[in-house]
Coordinates of C-alpha atoms and ligand atoms in Angstrom, one line a residue:
M1 CA 0.1 -0.3 -0.1
L2 CA 0.7 3.7 -0.8
P3 CA 2.0 5.7 2.1
N4 CA -1.6 8.0 2.2
T5 CA -0.9 10.4 5.0
E6 CA -4.0 12.1 5.8
N7 CA -2.4 15.7 5.6
L8 CA 1.2 17.1 6.3
N9 CA 0.5 17.8 9.9
N10 CA 1.4 13.6 10.7
E11 CA 4.0 13.2 8.2
K12 CA 6.6 10.6 9.3
T13 CA 9.8 9.9 7.5
D14 CA 13.0 8.4 7.9
S15 CA 14.6 10.3 4.9
T16 CA 17.9 11.8 5.6
D17 CA 18.2 14.6 3.2
F18 CA 20.7 17.5 4.2
I19 CA 18.3 19.5 5.5
R20 CA 16.5 16.9 8.1
S21 CA 20.1 16.1 9.2
T22 CA 21.3 19.5 9.9
I23 CA 17.5 20.0 12.2
K24 CA 18.4 16.9 13.8
E25 CA 22.0 18.0 14.7
D26 CA 20.5 21.3 15.6
N27 CA 17.9 19.5 17.9
E28 CA 20.7 17.4 19.5
L29 CA 23.0 20.4 19.9
N30 CA 20.0 22.5 21.6
T31 CA 20.7 25.1 19.2
F32 CA 16.6 26.2 19.3
E33 CA 16.4 24.8 22.4
G34 CA 15.1 21.5 20.7
K35 CA 12.2 23.6 18.7
V36 CA 11.5 23.5 15.1
H37 CA 9.4 26.2 13.6
T38 CA 9.5 26.7 9.4
R39 CA 6.7 28.7 7.7
F40 CA 5.5 28.9 3.9
P41 CA 6.1 32.5 2.9
P42 CA 4.1 32.9 -0.7
E43 CA 3.7 36.3 -2.1
P44 CA 0.3 36.7 -2.7
N45 CA 0.7 37.7 -6.5
G46 CA -0.5 34.9 -8.6
Y47 CA -1.5 31.0 -7.9
L48 CA 0.5 28.5 -6.5
H49 CA 1.9 26.0 -8.6
L50 CA 3.7 22.2 -8.3
G51 CA 7.2 24.2 -7.2
H52 CA 5.7 25.9 -4.4
A53 CA 4.1 22.6 -3.9
K54 CA 7.6 21.1 -2.9
S55 CA 8.0 24.0 -0.4
I56 CA 4.7 23.4 1.2
C57 CA 5.4 20.0 1.5
L58 CA 9.0 20.6 3.1
N59 CA 7.9 23.2 5.7
F60 CA 5.0 21.7 6.7
G61 CA 6.5 18.4 6.6
V62 CA 10.0 18.9 8.2
A63 CA 7.8 20.8 11.3
S64 CA 5.5 17.6 11.8
E65 CA 8.3 15.5 11.7
F66 CA 10.0 17.2 14.4
S67 CA 7.1 17.9 16.2
G68 CA 7.1 21.6 15.4
K69 CA 4.9 24.0 14.0
C70 CA 4.7 25.8 10.5
N71 CA 3.6 29.1 9.7
L72 CA 1.6 30.6 6.7
R73 CA 3.0 33.7 6.0
F74 CA 1.8 36.0 3.0
D75 CA 5.0 38.4 2.1
D76 CA 2.7 40.9 0.8
T77 CA 4.8 44.0 0.5
N78 CA 4.4 44.8 -3.0
P79 CA 0.7 46.5 -3.2
T80 CA 0.7 46.8 -6.9
K81 CA 1.0 42.9 -7.6
E82 CA -0.7 41.4 -4.8
N83 CA -4.5 40.9 -4.1
I84 CA -7.2 39.3 -2.1
E85 CA -8.1 37.0 -4.9
Y86 CA -4.5 35.5 -5.1
V87 CA -4.6 35.3 -0.7
N88 CA -7.7 33.4 -0.8
A89 CA -6.6 30.7 -3.3
I90 CA -3.4 30.3 -2.0
R91 CA -5.3 29.5 1.5
E92 CA -7.3 27.0 -0.4
D93 CA -4.7 25.5 -2.2
V94 CA -2.1 24.9 0.9
R95 CA -5.0 23.3 2.7
W96 CA -5.8 21.2 0.2
L97 CA -2.5 20.0 0.0
G98 CA -2.6 19.4 3.7
G99 CA -0.8 22.0 5.1
D100 CA -2.4 23.2 8.4
W101 CA -0.9 26.4 10.3
E102 CA -3.5 26.3 12.6
D103 CA -4.1 30.0 13.9
R104 CA -0.6 30.8 12.6
E105 CA -1.8 33.0 9.6
F106 CA 0.5 36.0 9.2
Y107 CA 0.9 38.9 7.0
T108 CA 4.4 41.0 6.5
S109 CA 2.3 43.6 6.4
D110 CA 0.8 43.2 9.7
Y111 CA 4.5 43.8 11.0
F112 CA 4.7 47.4 8.9
E113 CA 4.7 49.6 12.1
Q114 CA 7.4 47.3 13.6
L115 CA 9.3 47.2 10.6
Y116 CA 8.9 51.1 10.2
E117 CA 10.5 51.3 13.8
F118 CA 13.6 49.0 13.0
A119 CA 14.3 51.2 10.0
V120 CA 14.4 54.5 12.3
E121 CA 16.4 52.2 14.4
L122 CA 19.0 51.7 11.8
I123 CA 19.0 55.6 10.7
R124 CA 19.5 56.1 14.3
K125 CA 22.7 53.8 14.5
G126 CA 23.9 55.3 11.6
K127 CA 23.3 52.2 9.2
A128 CA 20.7 53.7 6.8
Y129 CA 19.8 57.2 4.7
V130 CA 17.5 58.4 2.9
D131 CA 18.8 58.6 -1.1
N132 CA 17.7 61.0 -3.2
Q133 CA 19.5 59.5 -6.6
S134 CA 17.1 58.2 -9.1
A135 CA 16.2 54.3 -9.5
E136 CA 18.6 54.8 -12.7
E137 CA 21.3 56.6 -10.8
I138 CA 21.3 54.0 -8.0
R139 CA 21.6 51.3 -11.0
T140 CA 24.0 52.7 -12.7
T141 CA 26.3 53.3 -9.6
R142 CA 26.2 49.9 -8.1
G143 CA 29.1 48.7 -10.4
T144 CA 29.8 45.4 -11.3
L145 CA 31.1 42.4 -10.4
S146 CA 34.6 43.3 -11.1
E147 CA 34.1 46.8 -10.5
P148 CA 33.2 48.7 -7.0
G149 CA 29.9 51.0 -7.1
Q150 CA 30.1 54.5 -6.3
D151 CA 29.0 56.2 -2.7
S152 CA 26.2 58.3 -3.3
P153 CA 26.3 61.8 -2.9
Y154 CA 23.6 61.5 -0.1
R155 CA 25.7 59.2 1.8
T156 CA 26.8 61.2 4.4
R157 CA 23.5 63.0 5.2
S158 CA 23.4 63.4 9.4
V159 CA 21.0 61.3 11.5
E160 CA 18.5 64.1 12.2
E161 CA 18.1 64.8 8.4
N162 CA 17.7 61.1 7.9
L163 CA 15.4 60.5 10.7
D164 CA 13.3 64.0 9.0
L165 CA 13.2 62.8 6.2
F166 CA 12.3 59.1 6.5
Q167 CA 9.0 60.9 8.8
R168 CA 8.5 63.0 6.1
M169 CA 8.4 59.6 3.5
R170 CA 6.0 58.2 5.3
S171 CA 3.4 61.0 5.9
G172 CA 3.3 61.1 2.0
E173 CA 5.2 64.3 1.3
F174 CA 6.8 62.7 -1.7
P175 CA 6.0 61.3 -5.0
D176 CA 6.8 57.9 -5.9
G177 CA 10.4 57.6 -7.3
Y178 CA 11.2 60.8 -4.8
C179 CA 13.6 59.0 -2.5
V180 CA 14.4 55.7 -1.3
L181 CA 15.6 54.4 2.5
R182 CA 19.2 52.5 2.0
A183 CA 21.1 50.7 4.5
K184 CA 24.7 52.0 4.6
I185 CA 26.8 49.0 4.1
D186 CA 29.7 49.0 1.7
M187 CA 29.2 50.2 -1.8
A188 CA 32.8 48.2 -2.5
A189 CA 31.7 44.8 -1.1
P190 CA 32.2 41.8 -3.6
N191 CA 28.9 40.6 -2.7
I192 CA 26.6 43.0 -4.9
V193 CA 23.6 42.6 -2.9
M194 CA 25.3 44.3 0.1
R195 CA 26.3 47.8 -2.0
D196 CA 24.0 49.6 -0.1
P197 CA 20.7 47.8 -0.8
T198 CA 17.2 49.6 -0.3
L199 CA 15.2 49.1 2.4
Y200 CA 11.9 51.5 1.6
R201 CA 10.6 52.8 -1.7
I202 CA 7.9 55.4 -1.9
R203 CA 4.7 53.7 -3.4
H204 CA 1.0 55.7 -3.5
A205 CA -0.8 52.7 -3.8
S206 CA -3.5 51.1 -1.9
H207 CA -2.8 47.4 -0.1
Q208 CA -5.2 44.4 0.0
K209 CA -4.7 44.7 3.7
T210 CA -3.5 48.2 5.0
G211 CA -5.3 50.4 2.5
N212 CA -4.1 53.6 2.1
R213 CA -2.4 54.1 5.2
W214 CA 1.3 53.2 4.0
C215 CA 2.7 55.1 0.8
I216 CA 6.0 53.6 1.7
Y217 CA 6.6 50.1 1.5
P218 CA 9.6 47.7 2.6
M219 CA 11.8 45.8 -0.1
Y220 CA 11.4 41.5 0.1
D221 CA 15.0 41.4 1.6
Y222 CA 14.6 43.6 4.6
A223 CA 11.0 42.6 5.3
H224 CA 11.4 38.9 4.8
C225 CA 14.7 37.8 7.3
I226 CA 12.8 40.8 9.6
S227 CA 9.6 38.7 9.6
D228 CA 11.4 35.6 10.2
S229 CA 13.2 37.0 13.0
I230 CA 9.5 38.2 14.8
E231 CA 8.0 35.1 14.1
G232 CA 10.8 32.9 16.0
I233 CA 11.4 30.8 12.8
T234 CA 13.9 28.1 13.6
H235 CA 14.7 27.5 10.3
S236 CA 14.2 29.6 7.3
L237 CA 14.0 27.1 4.0
C238 CA 14.4 29.0 1.1
T239 CA 15.5 27.8 -2.4
L240 CA 19.0 28.7 -4.3
E241 CA 18.8 32.0 -5.3
F242 CA 18.7 33.6 -2.0
V243 CA 22.1 32.1 -0.9
N244 CA 23.7 35.9 -2.0
N245 CA 20.9 37.6 0.5
K246 CA 22.1 35.8 3.3
E247 CA 24.5 38.1 3.9
L248 CA 22.4 40.8 3.8
Y249 CA 19.8 39.0 6.4
D250 CA 23.0 38.3 8.8
W251 CA 23.9 42.0 8.5
I252 CA 20.5 43.5 9.1
L253 CA 19.7 41.3 11.9
N254 CA 22.9 41.6 13.7
A255 CA 22.4 45.6 13.2
L256 CA 19.2 45.7 15.1
E257 CA 20.3 42.9 17.6
I258 CA 17.3 40.8 17.2
Y259 CA 16.9 36.6 16.9
H260 CA 18.6 35.1 14.3
P261 CA 16.7 32.4 12.2
K262 CA 18.9 29.6 10.4
Q263 CA 19.0 29.7 6.8
I264 CA 19.0 26.9 4.5
E265 CA 18.7 26.8 0.5
F266 CA 17.4 23.9 -1.3
A267 CA 17.4 23.5 -5.1
R268 CA 13.9 24.6 -7.0
L269 CA 11.6 22.0 -8.7
N270 CA 11.9 22.4 -12.5
L271 CA 9.8 20.1 -14.4
T272 CA 10.1 19.1 -17.9
H273 CA 7.6 20.2 -20.6
T274 CA 6.1 22.7 -17.9
V275 CA 7.1 26.3 -16.7
L276 CA 6.8 27.1 -13.2
S277 CA 7.7 30.9 -13.2
K278 CA 4.4 32.9 -11.5
R279 CA 5.1 35.5 -14.6
K280 CA 4.8 33.2 -17.2
L281 CA 2.0 31.5 -15.6
I282 CA 0.3 35.0 -15.1
Q283 CA 0.9 35.6 -18.9
L284 CA -0.4 32.5 -20.3
V285 CA -3.6 33.7 -18.2
S286 CA -3.9 36.9 -19.1
E287 CA -3.3 36.5 -22.3
K288 CA -5.5 33.3 -22.9
Y289 CA -3.4 30.9 -24.0
V290 CA -5.3 29.0 -21.2
N291 CA -8.7 29.1 -19.8
G292 CA -8.0 30.5 -16.4
W293 CA -5.6 29.8 -13.7
D294 CA -7.6 26.5 -13.0
D295 CA -7.0 25.4 -16.6
P296 CA -6.6 21.6 -15.9
R297 CA -3.5 22.1 -18.3
M298 CA -1.6 24.3 -15.6
P299 CA 1.1 23.4 -13.1
T300 CA -1.0 25.4 -11.0
L301 CA -2.4 23.5 -7.6
C302 CA -5.6 24.8 -8.4
G303 CA -5.2 23.3 -12.6
L304 CA -3.9 20.2 -11.4
R305 CA -6.9 19.4 -8.6
R306 CA -9.6 20.4 -11.6
R307 CA -7.4 18.0 -13.7
G308 CA -8.2 15.4 -11.2
V309 CA -4.9 15.1 -9.7
P310 CA -5.3 14.0 -5.9
P311 CA -3.1 16.1 -3.1
E312 CA -1.8 12.3 -2.2
A313 CA 0.0 12.1 -5.4
I314 CA 1.7 15.3 -5.2
R315 CA 2.8 14.8 -1.4
N316 CA 4.5 11.3 -2.9
F317 CA 5.9 12.9 -5.6
C318 CA 7.9 15.8 -3.4
R319 CA 8.7 12.9 -1.0
K320 CA 9.9 11.2 -4.4
I321 CA 12.2 14.0 -6.2
G322 CA 13.7 14.6 -2.6
L323 CA 16.0 17.7 -1.6
A324 CA 19.2 18.9 -3.3
R325 CA 21.4 21.4 -3.1
A326 CA 22.3 21.7 -7.0
D327 CA 19.3 22.8 -9.5
S328 CA 18.1 19.8 -11.6
T329 CA 15.0 19.3 -13.8
V330 CA 12.9 16.1 -12.9
E331 CA 10.9 14.2 -15.5
Y332 CA 7.2 14.9 -16.2
N333 CA 7.1 10.8 -16.2
L334 CA 7.7 10.8 -13.0
F335 CA 5.1 13.2 -11.9
E336 CA 2.6 11.4 -13.8
F337 CA 3.8 7.9 -12.3
C338 CA 3.1 9.4 -8.6
V339 CA -0.6 10.3 -10.1
R340 CA -1.3 7.1 -11.8
E341 CA 0.3 5.3 -8.8
H342 CA -2.4 6.8 -6.2
L343 CA -5.2 6.4 -8.8
N344 CA -4.8 3.2 -9.5
E345 CA -5.2 1.9 -5.8
H346 CA -8.0 4.6 -5.4
A347 CA -10.1 5.3 -8.5
P348 CA -12.8 3.0 -8.9
R349 CA -13.5 1.3 -12.1
L350 CA -16.2 2.5 -14.3
M351 CA -16.7 2.4 -18.0
A352 CA -17.1 4.8 -20.6
V353 CA -16.9 4.8 -24.6
M354 CA -14.5 7.8 -26.1
D355 CA -15.7 6.6 -29.9
P356 CA -18.8 4.7 -29.8
V357 CA -19.8 2.5 -32.5
K358 CA -23.0 0.2 -32.5
L359 CA -22.7 -3.4 -31.8
V360 CA -26.0 -5.6 -32.3
I361 CA -26.1 -9.1 -30.4
D362 CA -28.3 -10.9 -33.0
N363 CA -29.5 -13.7 -30.7
Y364 CA -29.5 -11.7 -27.5
E365 CA -33.6 -11.3 -26.8
E366 CA -35.2 -7.9 -27.9
G367 CA -36.3 -5.8 -25.1
K368 CA -34.2 -7.5 -22.7
I369 CA -32.4 -6.2 -20.1
E370 CA -29.8 -7.9 -17.6
F371 CA -28.2 -6.0 -14.6
F372 CA -24.8 -6.7 -13.9
D373 CA -23.4 -6.0 -10.3
L374 CA -20.1 -5.0 -11.3
P375 CA -17.0 -4.0 -8.5
L376 CA -16.4 -0.8 -8.6
Y377 CA -12.7 -1.8 -7.4
P378 CA -12.5 -5.2 -9.2
E379 CA -10.2 -6.4 -6.5
K380 CA -11.4 -5.2 -3.3
N381 CA -15.0 -6.7 -4.1
S382 CA -16.2 -5.5 -0.6
F383 CA -15.8 -1.9 -1.7
G384 CA -19.2 -1.9 -3.1
T385 CA -20.5 -2.5 -6.9
R386 CA -22.8 -0.6 -9.5
K387 CA -25.7 -2.0 -11.3
V388 CA -24.6 -1.9 -15.2
P389 CA -27.5 -2.6 -17.6
F390 CA -27.0 -4.9 -20.7
A391 CA -29.1 -5.1 -23.5
R392 CA -29.2 -6.3 -27.4
E393 CA -27.7 -3.3 -28.5
L394 CA -24.3 -1.8 -26.9
F395 CA -21.7 0.4 -27.8
I396 CA -17.8 -0.3 -27.9
E397 CA -15.1 1.7 -29.1
R398 CA -14.7 1.8 -32.6
D399 CA -10.9 1.2 -32.3
D400 CA -11.8 -2.0 -30.9
F401 CA -13.0 -3.5 -34.1
R402 CA -10.8 -3.5 -37.3
K403 CA -12.1 -4.6 -40.9
D404 CA -8.4 -6.1 -41.5
P405 CA -7.1 -6.6 -38.2
P406 CA -3.0 -6.5 -37.8
K407 CA -1.5 -10.0 -36.9
K408 CA -1.6 -10.3 -33.1
F409 CA -5.1 -8.3 -33.0
H410 CA -6.9 -10.1 -30.2
R411 CA -10.0 -7.6 -30.1
L412 CA -12.9 -7.8 -32.8
F413 CA -13.1 -8.6 -36.6
V414 CA -15.1 -11.0 -38.7
G415 CA -15.0 -14.5 -37.1
S416 CA -13.3 -13.5 -33.7
E417 CA -14.3 -14.2 -30.6
V418 CA -13.9 -11.5 -27.3
R419 CA -14.9 -11.2 -23.8
L420 CA -17.5 -8.3 -23.2
R421 CA -15.8 -7.3 -19.8
Y422 CA -17.7 -8.6 -17.2
A423 CA -20.7 -9.6 -19.3
Y424 CA -20.4 -12.4 -21.8
L425 CA -18.6 -13.8 -24.7
I426 CA -19.2 -12.8 -28.2
T427 CA -18.2 -13.8 -31.9
C428 CA -18.5 -11.2 -34.7
Q429 CA -20.4 -12.0 -37.5
N430 CA -20.5 -9.1 -39.9
A431 CA -20.1 -5.5 -40.4
V432 CA -22.2 -2.7 -42.0
Y433 CA -20.7 0.1 -43.9
D434 CA -21.9 3.0 -45.6
E435 CA -21.6 4.0 -48.9
D436 CA -18.2 5.6 -47.8
G437 CA -17.1 2.6 -46.2
N438 CA -17.2 4.3 -42.8
L439 CA -18.2 1.3 -40.3
L440 CA -21.9 1.7 -38.9
E441 CA -22.6 -1.3 -36.7
I442 CA -21.1 -4.4 -36.0
H443 CA -23.5 -7.8 -35.8
C444 CA -22.5 -10.7 -33.1
T445 CA -24.0 -13.6 -31.8
Y446 CA -23.1 -14.2 -28.0
D447 CA -22.6 -17.6 -25.9
P448 CA -25.4 -17.4 -23.2
Q449 CA -23.4 -20.3 -21.3
S450 CA -20.6 -17.7 -20.9
K451 CA -22.4 -15.1 -18.4
G452 CA -19.7 -13.3 -16.6
G453 CA -17.5 -13.4 -19.0
Q454 CA -16.1 -17.2 -18.5
A455 CA -16.1 -19.8 -21.4
P456 CA -18.4 -23.1 -20.1
D457 CA -15.8 -25.5 -21.7
G458 CA -12.7 -23.6 -20.8
R459 CA -11.9 -22.2 -24.4
K460 CA -9.4 -19.7 -24.3
V461 CA -10.7 -15.9 -25.4
K462 CA -7.7 -13.7 -25.6
G463 CA -8.8 -10.1 -26.1
T464 CA -11.3 -8.3 -23.2
I465 CA -13.2 -5.2 -24.4
H466 CA -15.6 -2.5 -22.6
W467 CA -18.9 -2.0 -23.7
L468 CA -22.2 -0.2 -22.6
S469 CA -25.8 -0.5 -23.4
K470 CA -27.2 1.5 -25.9
Q471 CA -30.1 2.5 -24.9
H472 CA -29.1 3.5 -21.3
S473 CA -25.7 5.1 -22.1
I474 CA -25.4 8.5 -21.4
P475 CA -23.5 11.3 -23.9
A476 CA -20.5 13.1 -22.0
E477 CA -17.9 15.7 -23.4
I478 CA -14.4 14.0 -22.7
R479 CA -11.4 16.2 -22.6
L480 CA -8.0 14.7 -23.3
Y481 CA -4.8 16.5 -22.4
D482 CA -1.4 16.4 -23.4
H483 CA 1.8 18.6 -22.4
L484 CA 1.1 22.5 -22.7
F485 CA 4.9 22.7 -23.9
Q486 CA 6.0 20.6 -26.7
S487 CA 9.9 20.7 -26.0
E488 CA 11.3 19.0 -22.5
D489 CA 12.7 23.0 -21.6
P490 CA 10.4 25.5 -23.1
N491 CA 12.3 28.2 -22.3
T492 CA 14.9 27.4 -24.4
A493 CA 13.5 25.3 -27.1
H494 CA 13.3 28.2 -29.1
E495 CA 16.3 30.8 -29.6
G496 CA 15.4 34.1 -30.0
G497 CA 11.6 33.2 -29.3
S498 CA 9.9 32.9 -26.4
F499 CA 8.7 30.1 -24.2
L500 CA 5.0 30.9 -26.0
D501 CA 6.2 29.4 -29.8
D502 CA 6.7 26.2 -27.6
I503 CA 3.1 25.8 -26.5
N504 CA 1.6 22.4 -28.1
P505 CA -1.3 23.7 -30.1
H506 CA -3.0 19.9 -29.6
S507 CA -2.6 19.9 -25.7
M508 CA -6.4 19.5 -25.3
T509 CA -8.8 17.8 -27.4
S510 CA -12.6 17.0 -26.7
V511 CA -14.1 14.3 -27.7
H512 CA -18.2 13.3 -27.3
G513 CA -18.3 9.5 -25.9
V514 CA -20.7 7.9 -23.5
I515 CA -20.7 6.8 -20.2
E516 CA -22.5 4.9 -17.9
P517 CA -25.4 6.2 -15.6
Y518 CA -23.2 5.8 -12.6
L519 CA -20.7 7.9 -14.0
A520 CA -23.0 10.6 -14.7
S521 CA -24.5 10.8 -11.1
L522 CA -20.8 11.4 -9.4
E523 CA -20.3 14.5 -7.9
N524 CA -17.9 16.9 -9.5
G525 CA -14.7 16.7 -9.0
S526 CA -14.6 12.7 -8.4
R527 CA -11.7 11.0 -9.9
V528 CA -12.6 7.6 -11.4
Q529 CA -10.6 5.0 -13.9
F530 CA -12.4 4.4 -17.3
E531 CA -11.7 1.0 -18.0
R532 CA -9.0 0.4 -20.6
V533 CA -8.7 4.3 -21.1
G534 CA -7.4 6.4 -18.4
Y535 CA -7.8 8.1 -14.9
F536 CA -10.5 10.7 -15.5
A537 CA -12.1 13.5 -12.8
K538 CA -15.5 15.1 -13.4
D539 CA -15.6 18.6 -14.2
S540 CA -17.1 21.6 -12.8
D541 CA -18.6 22.4 -16.5
S542 CA -20.5 19.4 -16.4
T543 CA -24.5 20.2 -16.5
E544 CA -27.5 18.4 -15.8
T545 CA -27.7 17.3 -19.5
L546 CA -23.8 17.0 -20.4
P547 CA -21.5 15.5 -17.7
V548 CA -18.0 16.5 -18.8
F549 CA -14.4 14.5 -17.6
N550 CA -11.2 15.9 -17.8
R551 CA -8.5 12.9 -18.4
T552 CA -6.3 13.2 -15.5
A553 CA -3.8 10.7 -17.0
T554 CA -3.6 7.8 -19.7
L555 CA -3.0 4.2 -18.3
R556 CA 0.2 4.1 -20.3
D557 CA -0.1 0.4 -20.1
S558 CA -3.0 -1.3 -21.8
W559 CA -4.1 0.9 -24.8
A560 CA -1.1 2.8 -25.6
K561 CA 1.1 -0.6 -25.5
I562 CA -0.8 -2.5 -27.5
E563 CA -1.3 0.5 -30.3
K564 CA 2.5 0.8 -30.3
K565 CA 2.8 -3.2 -31.1
Q566 CA 0.6 -3.1 -34.1
Ligands
ATP601 P1 8.1 32.5 -9.3 O1 9.6 32.4 -9.4 O2 7.5 31.2 -9.4 O3 7.4 33.8 -9.1 P2 8.4 33.1 -6.1 O4 9.8 32.2 -5.6 O5 8.8 34.2 -6.4 O6 8.3 32.1 -7.1 P3 6.9 33.0 -3.8 O7 5.4 33.4 -3.7 O8 8.1 34.1 -3.1 O9 6.8 32.6 -5.2 O10 6.9 31.5 -3.0 C1 6.8 30.8 -1.9 C2 7.8 30.3 -1.6 O11 7.7 28.9 -2.4 C3 9.1 30.5 -1.6 O12 10.2 30.1 -0.3 C4 9.9 29.9 -2.7 O13 11.6 29.7 -2.4 C5 9.1 28.7 -2.8 N1 9.2 28.4 -3.9 C6 8.7 28.6 -5.3 N2 9.0 28.3 -6.3 C7 9.5 27.2 -6.1 C8 10.0 26.0 -6.8 N3 10.1 26.1 -8.0 N4 10.8 24.9 -6.4 C9 10.4 25.0 -4.8 N5 10.4 26.1 -3.9 C10 9.5 27.1 -4.7
MG602 MG1 9.4 35.2 -4.5

């Protein structure tokens, strides 16, 4: 059986990656009095994606494994890009994935007053100054990797002048971009991050939490390390691009003489055929390459949920990929494997026909209907059954019949005998075509002694196909998905072009098939296996008259393999 944890708060793992080893060591040395307190710190400027899932599983998982706590903290320091829609979506997605932050939902904006006071303290200590250079001037005087930067002419302002200007920045006296507050560190520092980074900028913009209370906003780097400190985070887990920022975090916390978390970096998740950058995902949505954030082709958590991916599969995927200190790209196949692995255990088996063709059983009594009690989980009979009607006229997959069967074709052709899954053995007598040669209907006879699909004399019947009673079947729209991007790395696939050039024009096809009645009665979001076809989830676009199903994953075995062989 799969590890099937209810949520991320009862994680047990024996994994010994470098982060868990460090925490173990800290506990042994009593570094943080044996405490473990992590946080997941999204910026509410987009929806969460699979990359965030890695961070959620890590932060909530580690906290749980070491009997610690994990906060949800919205890093909301940029009012122009953030909004409440994103906040709500993030809460929903973290909870769906199994992260439970209890009453510890925090916002960097909760600390704006404290952050302001800390900035005043830095000014008082001569460690911050108000710079009136333009953004452009600040950029060009920063220097390069090989050349030091130049001191701002405003760098030597007195403490009193800085205090006065900073207060006036806050009170709204100056327009956007008029000046900034910078840390006074070292314009010749080898680490460019340390060359007097900006701590505060003026933005006359309404904030989703604080409204118009503020017109100056702290920069991410300044706010992030102090928020971690305020919350008493023991292990600040972040992705590799923050390695260079660590020196700045240390400088700020030391300058303020406040509590110091330990930062540990890990590699971001990259996935083949996928983009995991919020900026790019926003572009896909706003320029309508997809139908919204929850389009089932999106790697967002809401897109994956709608596609039918169970949270357990994502958690298991995150467990499998583990943690590394160097960037790498994970195969999409591994993700699909985890999805199949979970659905194989948990999705009931039902019948649906993607491309129906009529089949008539000539020797089956007209008007007769039999109801088969079929198991929802063929290997676990005790898990319940549903009634499936059987009649003289059926639908089967068009592709399960061949006029000119290739070698080793074990399904229907004139003269062949196959098993109708769970029902009867039938032998194909003839097929009817229209004048253009299109198959109209197939005629068969059945062996009344073979009820359940077993030959009474034990004769071998290799092929098994699925079916539906024509009169009882219900039309459905079935959406089949493929990779949204054609290349393994959409970002580099098109020299001189963009990732948008790599979009797969066939990433979604919609077919009109038929399903058994039980499927139509399921709630939206239910995950099932269509026997022999794949895993599907009922979509929220379903109506009373037209159920809609999304293909979550193919079965890969059965069909695909058989098709390839021929
Ligand atoms: P993007 O680059 O897509 O805009 P971000 O890192 O700016 O993402 P945040 O909202 O700041 O987005 O991310 C919240 C947390 O999720 C951060 O701690 C970040 O390190 C982590 N995270 C984001 N993307 C990934 C990823 N691909 N793999 C692992 N962790 C990630
Ligand atoms: Mg970020």
